[in-house]
Amino acid sequence: FTDVVAGEWYELPVLWAVENGITAGLSADTFGVNTVCNRAQVVTFLHRAAGTPEPTSENNPFDDVKAGNFFYKSVLWAVENQITSGTSASTFGSYDNCNRAAVVTFLWRAAGSPEPASTKNPFEDVKTTDFYYKPVLWAVEKGITSGLDATHFGPTTDCNRAQVVTFLYRAYN
C-alpha cells in the first residue's frame, strides 16, 4: 500500500490485519490509513479478528441492519455476545463514525469485560462515570492504547483505519 509508511506505528498492524483477513485495502494499492471507520466496519473487523464465529440467533433488534449488509452477521454476533447494544434500542448506528471510546469498549466487552487491575487513570478526559472508564483503564493496562498524549485519551475522537487495526493488533497479539 502506498499510504502505509515503512516503520510507522501502524505498519505491522496493517500487515497483520490484511494477512489475517480482518480487512483489505480500500484499493489494490491504498489501505486508507486516515479514513475514519464507521461502527459497522469496526464490529466487522472485531468479528473477523475473533475468527468470524457464526451468530447463534437471527434475532436482530436494529432497523438499520439488514440481512444483505456485509456487517449483518457481525452485528448479530456482537449483540448476542454483549459487545454492543447499539446507539438505541432499535438502531445500531451502522454508518456513524466510530470514536475511540466505542472501539476500546467493544474490545473490552469482547474480552469478557475484565476488571482493570488498577483504578489509576492518567486521562483528564475520562471520568469514573463514563461508560468507557473501565474499558479505557483496561486498554491502557493491556498496552492497547496509551492515549492521544499523556493526559488525554480522546474518547470522542473518530478512529481511523490505522488506529482501529492497531487496537485490534495489540488486543489479539
XYZ file of C-alpha atoms in Angstrom, residues 33-151:
119
model
C -4.835 4.716 6.968
C -6.530 8.070 7.628
C -10.041 7.039 6.564
C -12.440 7.147 9.508
C -14.148 3.852 10.357
C -17.854 3.578 10.979
C -19.438 1.331 13.601
C -20.300 -1.389 11.066
C -16.687 -1.604 9.910
C -15.281 -1.744 13.442
C -17.660 -4.505 14.541
C -16.885 -6.431 11.341
C -13.121 -6.123 11.918
C -13.599 -7.279 15.524
C -15.757 -10.209 14.419
C -13.121 -11.278 11.905
C -10.331 -10.910 14.492
C -12.338 -13.245 16.742
C -12.399 -15.865 13.978
C -15.765 -14.966 12.401
C -17.923 -17.153 14.645
C -21.478 -17.717 13.432
C -24.159 -15.937 15.443
C -26.406 -18.437 17.186
C -29.541 -16.370 16.690
C -31.178 -14.429 13.876
C -32.654 -12.010 16.428
C -31.928 -8.558 15.024
C -33.155 -5.614 17.107
C -31.914 -2.950 14.685
C -33.816 -1.251 11.869
C -30.550 -0.150 10.216
C -29.085 -3.672 9.973
C -30.458 -5.736 7.073
C -29.753 -9.351 6.076
C -27.936 -8.223 2.915
C -25.484 -5.920 4.700
C -21.822 -7.007 4.835
C -21.931 -6.444 8.598
C -25.199 -8.308 9.315
C -23.711 -11.430 10.923
C -21.022 -9.374 12.666
C -23.624 -7.186 14.353
C -25.764 -10.194 15.355
C -22.669 -11.836 16.839
C -21.697 -8.651 18.677
C -25.198 -8.210 20.116
C -25.516 -11.781 21.353
C -22.063 -11.528 22.961
C -22.938 -8.218 24.688
C -20.257 -6.361 22.760
C -22.775 -3.741 21.655
C -26.363 -2.846 22.311
C -26.479 -0.215 19.585
C -26.947 3.512 19.747
C -30.608 2.999 20.728
C -32.972 0.064 21.242
C -33.751 -0.047 17.513
C -30.639 1.466 15.906
C -27.096 0.138 15.659
C -25.720 3.323 14.090
C -24.118 1.330 11.290
C -22.765 4.270 9.321
C -21.985 6.534 12.276
C -18.315 7.325 12.731
C -16.795 5.167 15.442
C -14.876 7.019 18.132
C -12.053 5.857 20.404
C -14.373 5.285 23.382
C -16.572 2.920 21.363
C -13.641 0.961 19.893
C -11.989 0.250 23.252
C -15.392 -0.554 24.770
C -16.105 -3.089 22.007
C -12.672 -4.661 22.583
C -13.146 -4.738 26.359
C -16.534 -6.388 26.071
C -15.189 -8.890 23.515
C -12.532 -9.784 26.110
C -15.273 -10.511 28.666
C -15.404 -7.080 30.365
C -12.491 -7.782 32.729
C -11.974 -5.563 35.745
C -8.949 -3.315 35.333
C -6.200 -4.219 37.801
C -5.948 -0.599 38.930
C -8.131 2.487 39.104
C -5.143 4.721 38.285
C -6.426 6.920 35.474
C -3.901 9.053 33.572
C -6.514 10.889 31.486
C -8.335 14.122 32.354
C -10.971 13.412 29.699
C -12.001 10.031 31.175
C -14.239 10.225 34.256
C -15.332 7.420 36.585
C -18.945 7.973 35.457
C -18.170 7.477 31.735
C -19.344 4.199 30.168
C -15.832 3.786 28.763
C -13.976 4.343 32.083
C -13.192 0.667 32.776
C -12.578 -0.172 29.108
C -10.024 2.651 28.821
C -8.212 1.655 32.022
C -8.120 -1.967 30.819
C -6.885 -0.944 27.350
C -4.063 1.117 28.860
C -3.075 -1.758 31.180
C -3.008 -4.190 28.247
C -0.940 -1.848 26.070
C -3.750 -1.445 23.534
C -3.605 2.339 23.803
C -1.580 4.982 25.562
C -3.930 7.814 24.637
C -3.511 10.755 22.329
C -0.954 12.093 24.808
C -0.041 11.520 28.463
C -3.186 13.181 29.849
